[in-house]
mmCIF file of C-alpha atoms in Angstrom:
data_model
loop_
_atom_site.group_PDB
_atom_site.id
_atom_site.type_symbol
_atom_site.label_atom_id
_atom_site.label_comp_id
_atom_site.label_asym_id
_atom_site.label_seq_id
_atom_site.Cartn_x
_atom_site.Cartn_y
_atom_site.Cartn_z
ATOM 1 C CA MET A 12 0.052 0.272 0.422
ATOM 2 C CA SER A 13 1.413 3.301 -1.142
ATOM 3 C CA LYS A 14 1.610 6.082 0.759
ATOM 4 C CA PRO A 15 -1.076 9.313 0.131
ATOM 5 C CA GLU A 16 -0.346 12.233 -2.221
ATOM 6 C CA GLN A 17 0.883 15.534 0.147
ATOM 7 C CA VAL A 18 -2.553 17.621 0.365
ATOM 8 C CA LEU A 19 -0.684 20.545 2.212
ATOM 9 C CA ARG A 20 0.911 23.123 -0.452
ATOM 10 C CA ILE A 21 4.790 23.868 0.705
ATOM 11 C CA GLU A 22 6.019 27.151 -0.185
ATOM 12 C CA PRO A 23 9.372 26.852 -0.938
ATOM 13 C CA GLN A 24 8.594 23.323 -2.253
ATOM 14 C CA TYR A 25 11.858 21.703 -2.039
ATOM 15 C CA GLU A 26 14.617 23.682 -0.423
ATOM 16 C CA LEU A 27 15.055 25.542 2.683
ATOM 17 C CA LYS A 28 17.956 28.530 1.933
ATOM 18 C CA PHE A 29 19.295 29.893 5.136
ATOM 19 C CA GLN A 30 21.621 33.495 4.713
ATOM 20 C CA GLY A 31 25.242 33.747 6.020
ATOM 21 C CA PRO A 32 27.001 34.845 7.741
ATOM 22 C CA PHE A 33 26.642 31.584 10.538
ATOM 23 C CA LYS A 34 27.957 33.664 13.306
ATOM 24 C CA VAL A 35 24.213 34.572 14.480
ATOM 25 C CA PRO A 36 21.267 33.205 14.767
ATOM 26 C CA VAL A 37 19.638 33.073 11.015
ATOM 27 C CA THR A 38 16.126 32.060 10.316
ATOM 28 C CA SER A 39 14.095 31.064 7.255
ATOM 29 C CA TYR A 40 10.553 30.758 6.493
ATOM 30 C CA MET A 41 8.033 28.218 5.349
ATOM 31 C CA THR A 42 4.248 28.424 4.265
ATOM 32 C CA LEU A 43 2.125 25.941 4.436
ATOM 33 C CA THR A 44 -1.512 26.181 3.225
ATOM 34 C CA ASN A 45 -4.265 23.924 3.507
ATOM 35 C CA PRO A 46 -6.396 23.781 -0.094
ATOM 36 C CA SER A 47 -9.089 20.678 1.090
ATOM 37 C CA ASP A 48 -11.954 21.458 2.785
ATOM 38 C CA LYS A 49 -11.097 19.253 5.375
ATOM 39 C CA LYS A 50 -9.071 19.980 8.916
ATOM 40 C CA VAL A 51 -5.754 18.590 8.477
ATOM 41 C CA ILE A 52 -2.564 18.145 10.836
ATOM 42 C CA PHE A 53 0.818 18.677 10.323
ATOM 43 C CA LYS A 54 4.162 18.242 11.855
ATOM 44 C CA ILE A 55 7.769 19.340 10.865
ATOM 45 C CA LYS A 56 10.530 16.818 11.233
ATOM 46 C CA THR A 57 14.456 17.383 10.767
ATOM 47 C CA THR A 58 17.159 14.852 10.574
ATOM 48 C CA ALA A 59 19.658 17.976 12.854
ATOM 49 C CA PRO A 60 17.106 18.847 15.806
ATOM 50 C CA LYS A 61 19.743 20.658 18.341
ATOM 51 C CA LYS A 62 20.197 22.878 15.759
ATOM 52 C CA TYR A 63 17.090 24.312 14.690
ATOM 53 C CA CYS A 64 14.375 26.023 15.934
ATOM 54 C CA VAL A 65 11.090 25.641 14.421
ATOM 55 C CA ARG A 66 7.507 27.403 15.241
ATOM 56 C CA PRO A 67 5.083 26.239 15.054
ATOM 57 C CA ASN A 68 6.241 22.840 15.102
ATOM 58 C CA SER A 69 3.167 21.423 14.267
ATOM 59 C CA GLY A 70 -0.621 22.437 14.826
ATOM 60 C CA LEU A 71 -4.013 22.046 12.558
ATOM 61 C CA LEU A 72 -5.330 23.907 9.304
ATOM 62 C CA ASP A 73 -8.819 24.909 8.736
ATOM 63 C CA PRO A 74 -10.026 24.183 5.684
ATOM 64 C CA ASN A 75 -8.385 27.025 2.988
ATOM 65 C CA ASP A 76 -5.975 28.055 5.717
ATOM 66 C CA THR A 77 -2.198 29.228 5.218
ATOM 67 C CA ILE A 78 0.305 29.057 8.324
ATOM 68 C CA LYS A 79 3.651 31.153 7.869
ATOM 69 C CA LEU A 80 6.557 28.757 9.892
ATOM 70 C CA ALA A 81 9.638 30.395 10.996
ATOM 71 C CA ILE A 82 13.044 28.024 11.321
ATOM 72 C CA CYS A 83 15.374 29.047 13.182
ATOM 73 C CA LEU A 84 19.159 27.721 12.309
ATOM 74 C CA GLN A 85 20.946 28.251 15.507
ATOM 75 C CA PRO A 86 24.905 29.549 15.087
ATOM 76 C CA PHE A 87 27.354 27.407 14.079
ATOM 77 C CA THR A 88 31.072 27.284 11.802
ATOM 78 C CA PHE A 89 30.778 27.491 7.945
ATOM 79 C CA ASP A 90 32.738 25.181 5.911
ATOM 80 C CA PRO A 91 31.857 25.416 2.209
ATOM 81 C CA SER A 92 34.210 22.175 1.669
ATOM 82 C CA GLU A 93 31.435 20.412 3.648
ATOM 83 C CA LYS A 94 28.752 18.959 2.014
ATOM 84 C CA ASN A 95 25.544 19.626 3.782
ATOM 85 C CA LYS A 96 22.759 16.407 5.038
ATOM 86 C CA HIS A 97 20.071 19.032 6.770
ATOM 87 C CA LYS A 98 16.825 18.258 6.090
ATOM 88 C CA PHE A 99 13.028 18.738 6.996
ATOM 89 C CA MET A 100 9.879 16.297 6.737
ATOM 90 C CA VAL A 101 6.366 17.893 7.057
ATOM 91 C CA GLN A 102 3.947 15.389 8.119
ATOM 92 C CA SER A 103 -0.072 15.614 7.542
ATOM 93 C CA LEU A 104 -2.879 13.845 7.852
ATOM 94 C CA PHE A 105 -6.871 14.650 7.598
ATOM 95 C CA ALA A 106 -7.790 15.541 11.043
ATOM 96 C CA PRO A 107 -11.331 12.915 12.440
ATOM 97 C CA ASP A 108 -14.555 14.552 12.256
ATOM 98 C CA GLY A 109 -15.180 15.752 15.796
ATOM 99 C CA GLU A 110 -13.510 17.102 18.812
ATOM 100 C CA VAL A 111 -8.929 16.626 18.067
ATOM 101 C CA ASN A 112 -6.946 15.710 20.030
ATOM 102 C CA ILE A 113 -3.457 16.395 18.355
ATOM 103 C CA GLU A 114 -0.732 14.395 20.237
ATOM 104 C CA GLN A 115 -2.675 11.713 21.032
ATOM 105 C CA ILE A 116 -3.760 10.952 16.600
ATOM 106 C CA TRP A 117 0.204 11.400 16.681
ATOM 107 C CA LYS A 118 0.751 8.854 19.239
ATOM 108 C CA GLU A 119 -1.534 6.684 17.164
ATOM 109 C CA ILE A 120 -1.176 7.110 14.001
ATOM 110 C CA ASN A 121 -0.380 4.275 11.981
ATOM 111 C CA PRO A 122 3.236 5.724 9.428
ATOM 112 C CA GLU A 123 1.021 4.295 6.784
ATOM 113 C CA GLN A 124 -1.314 6.788 6.504
ATOM 114 C CA LEU A 125 0.784 10.385 7.405
ATOM 115 C CA MET A 126 1.524 12.151 3.998
ATOM 116 C CA ASP A 127 5.326 13.417 4.189
ATOM 117 C CA SER A 128 7.604 15.757 1.925
ATOM 118 C CA LYS A 129 10.713 16.153 1.951
ATOM 119 C CA LEU A 130 13.408 19.267 1.583
ATOM 120 C CA LYS A 131 16.631 19.733 2.449
ATOM 121 C CA CYS A 132 18.624 22.807 3.512
ATOM 122 C CA VAL A 133 20.581 25.023 1.819
ATOM 123 C CA PHE A 134 23.319 27.771 3.150
ATOM 124 C CA GLU A 135 24.553 30.330 1.219
ATOM 125 C CA MET A 136 26.856 33.044 2.160
ATOM 126 C CA PRO A 137 26.666 36.422 0.381
ATOM 127 C CA PRO A 138 29.456 37.074 -2.162
ATOM 128 C CA ASP A 139 32.221 39.820 0.115
ATOM 129 C CA GLN A 140 31.935 37.565 2.605
ATOM 130 C CA MET A 141 31.884 33.871 1.360
ATOM 131 C CA GLU A 142 36.401 34.986 0.074
ATOM 132 C CA ALA A 143 36.876 35.729 3.535
ATOM 133 C CA GLY A 144 35.243 32.054 4.386
ATOM 134 C CA GLU A 145 37.237 30.182 2.210
ATOM 135 C CA GLU A 146 40.305 31.940 2.774
ATOM 136 C CA VAL A 147 40.375 30.740 6.179
ATOM 137 C CA VAL A 148 39.136 26.793 5.502
ATOM 138 C CA LYS A 149 42.624 26.994 3.736
ATOM 139 C CA VAL A 150 44.470 27.691 5.737
ATOM 140 C CA SER A 151 46.568 25.135 7.442
ATOM 141 C CA PRO A 152 47.630 25.246 11.355
ATOM 142 C CA LYS A 153 51.291 24.042 10.602
ATOM 143 C CA VAL A 154 51.185 27.714 8.885
ATOM 144 C CA SER A 155 53.278 31.175 10.940
ATOM 145 C CA VAL A 156 51.962 33.895 11.291
ATOM 146 C CA ILE A 157 55.020 35.719 8.700
ATOM 147 C CA ASN A 158 53.475 33.602 5.994
ATOM 148 C CA ALA A 159 49.905 34.049 6.537
ATOM 149 C CA ALA A 160 50.413 37.853 6.715
ATOM 150 C CA PRO A 161 53.934 38.597 4.800
ATOM 151 C CA LEU A 162 56.148 41.604 4.168
ATOM 152 C CA HIS A 163 57.054 43.012 0.692
ATOM 153 C CA PRO A 164 60.560 41.787 0.995
ATOM 154 C CA ASN A 165 62.144 45.347 -0.105
ATOM 155 C CA ALA A 166 59.678 46.560 2.508
ATOM 156 C CA ASN A 167 61.599 44.175 5.081
ATOM 157 C CA SER A 168 65.378 44.941 3.667
ATOM 158 C CA SER A 169 65.032 48.969 3.965
ATOM 159 C CA VAL A 170 63.906 48.908 7.379
ATOM 160 C CA LEU A 171 66.308 46.101 8.812
ATOM 161 C CA GLU A 172 69.110 48.121 6.970
ATOM 162 C CA GLY A 173 67.457 51.631 8.000
ATOM 163 C CA ASP A 174 68.301 49.718 11.596
ATOM 164 C CA LEU A 175 71.279 48.646 11.331
ATOM 165 C CA ARG A 176 72.550 51.921 9.699
ATOM 166 C CA THR A 177 71.299 53.409 13.469
ATOM 167 C CA ALA A 178 72.644 51.085 15.454
ATOM 168 C CA THR A 179 75.936 51.694 14.139
ATOM 169 C CA THR A 180 75.614 55.733 14.097
ATOM 170 C CA GLU A 181 75.282 55.016 18.021
ATOM 171 C CA ILE A 182 77.876 52.288 18.611
ATOM 172 C CA GLN A 183 79.946 54.680 17.021
ATOM 173 C CA GLN A 184 78.811 57.827 19.605
ATOM 174 C CA LEU A 185 78.909 55.245 23.062
ATOM 175 C CA SER A 186 82.324 54.519 22.127
ATOM 176 C CA GLU A 187 83.641 57.834 21.511
ATOM 177 C CA GLU A 188 81.811 59.809 24.857
ATOM 178 C CA ILE A 189 83.449 55.871 26.462
ATOM 179 C CA SER A 190 87.269 57.336 25.390
ATOM 180 C CA SER A 191 86.766 61.061 25.946
ATOM 181 C CA LEU A 192 85.401 59.682 29.823
ATOM 182 C CA ARG A 193 88.602 57.604 30.090
ATOM 183 C CA ALA A 194 91.049 60.845 29.265
ATOM 184 C CA GLU A 195 88.604 62.952 31.504
ATOM 185 C CA ASN A 196 89.386 60.203 34.073
ATOM 186 C CA LEU A 197 92.529 59.795 33.973
ATOM 187 C CA ARG A 198 92.906 63.739 34.080
ATOM 188 C CA LEU A 199 91.270 63.174 37.447
ATOM 189 C CA LYS A 200 93.556 61.304 38.680
ATOM 190 C CA GLU A 201 96.737 62.866 37.262
ATOM 191 C CA GLN A 202 94.695 66.525 39.278
ATOM 192 C CA MET A 203 94.218 64.517 42.614
ATOM 193 C CA LEU A 204 97.740 62.720 42.969
ATOM 194 C CA GLN A 205 99.297 66.270 42.388
ATOM 195 C CA MET A 206 96.566 67.944 45.046
ATOM 196 C CA LYS A 207 98.123 64.794 47.316
ATOM 197 C CA VAL A 208 101.442 65.877 46.118
ATOM 198 C CA ASP A 209 101.341 69.051 47.097
ATOM 199 C CA VAL A 210 99.628 68.907 50.483
ATOM 200 C CA GLN A 211 101.762 66.143 51.732
ATOM 201 C CA SER A 212 104.718 69.123 50.875
ATOM 202 C CA ARG A 213 103.062 71.590 52.585
ATOM 203 C CA SER A 214 102.305 69.494 55.922
ATOM 204 C CA GLY A 215 105.584 67.888 56.012
ATOM 205 C CA GLY A 216 103.792 64.176 54.697
ATOM 206 C CA GLY A 217 102.035 61.356 56.389
ATOM 207 C CA ILE A 218 100.050 61.241 53.711
ATOM 208 C CA ALA A 219 100.249 58.290 51.625
ATOM 209 C CA VAL A 220 99.806 58.717 48.262
ATOM 210 C CA GLY A 221 95.913 57.055 46.793
ATOM 211 C CA ALA A 222 94.309 57.344 51.254
ATOM 212 C CA ALA A 223 92.760 60.222 50.041
ATOM 213 C CA PRO A 224 89.463 59.439 47.657
ATOM 214 C CA THR A 225 87.557 62.511 45.277
ATOM 215 C CA LYS A 226 84.170 63.003 45.060
ATOM 216 C CA TYR A 227 84.910 63.529 41.537
ATOM 217 C CA GLN A 228 85.969 59.560 40.589
ATOM 218 C CA PRO A 229 83.086 57.277 41.626
ATOM 219 C CA ALA A 230 80.696 59.699 39.342
ATOM 220 C CA VAL A 231 82.813 59.203 36.040
ATOM 221 C CA GLN A 232 82.667 55.641 36.682
ATOM 222 C CA MET A 233 79.563 55.412 37.148
ATOM 223 C CA GLN A 234 79.184 57.401 34.309
ATOM 224 C CA GLN A 235 81.439 55.003 32.413
ATOM 225 C CA SER A 236 79.298 51.558 32.859
ATOM 226 C CA LEU A 237 76.399 53.497 32.115
ATOM 227 C CA MET A 238 78.007 53.486 28.815
ATOM 228 C CA LEU A 239 79.498 50.497 28.588
ATOM 229 C CA LYS A 240 75.990 49.065 29.105
ATOM 230 C CA ARG A 241 74.260 50.827 26.736
ATOM 231 C CA LEU A 242 76.926 49.913 24.025
ATOM 232 C CA ALA A 243 76.340 46.025 25.192
ATOM 233 C CA THR A 244 72.603 47.123 24.344
ATOM 234 C CA SER A 245 73.670 48.693 21.013
ATOM 235 C CA LEU A 246 75.737 45.318 20.335
ATOM 236 C CA ALA A 247 73.000 43.100 20.759
ATOM 237 C CA VAL A 248 70.608 45.329 18.665
ATOM 238 C CA VAL A 249 72.942 44.468 15.798
ATOM 239 C CA ILE A 250 73.555 40.979 16.373
ATOM 240 C CA VAL A 251 69.736 40.687 16.205
ATOM 241 C CA GLY A 252 69.472 42.628 13.497
ATOM 242 C CA ILE A 253 71.793 40.721 11.521
ATOM 243 C CA ILE A 254 70.337 37.192 12.643
ATOM 244 C CA LEU A 255 66.639 38.138 11.706
ATOM 245 C CA GLY A 256 68.556 39.703 8.037
ATOM 246 C CA LYS A 257 69.447 36.172 7.144
ATOM 247 C CA TYR A 258 65.997 35.290 7.792
ATOM 248 C CA VAL A 259 63.615 37.536 6.508
ATOM 249 C CA LEU A 260 65.651 38.474 3.256
#
């Protein structure tokens, strides 16, 4: 015994289309019309019940009556290369005469008496967002950040050369400043020794050379230490720049 033909007019007839992007809920609509002179009970089923919300998902249609159903697709990660297998089924049957208990009828009905129609789901992404979506799918997790967003080779070399020139100039300036500080330190030592000799000659001796420190020496040593630190930092910048230049260029 073959199943009876679907009495309801269903719009759309074969496909339910959902328009992306799919990061938020997307709603499509289905219209059911009862062209007969009898009451018709209907129910909506899907192969992916956790991904859709249908309102209303069942009901009773009077003769020549029409109802619009809202079918809401929950957010998900859209992959255009993945085949969509989601489908919907519209089941219906003529309601018995008298009072109708829809829930009881669905429990007792013989499946062979049901009229059903199937619709497949189609996911559509706007053209301007389709390219972005495909690009995300094609990106391999092994691709490095540099390969994902490469800079122009000339831009890399020019920036690196500029940094190296700046670091070299800074190193030369620091070397000159250190040489100057060393000469100043030597001059202060000579002045300190001369002052000690003068003091010793005036007092008749008793003061050993090198026993009286001056306040100038610690300051000069501190400046030298700072200059050496800056020199070490600049050398590190040059070394890192050369290493990066080998890989980038």
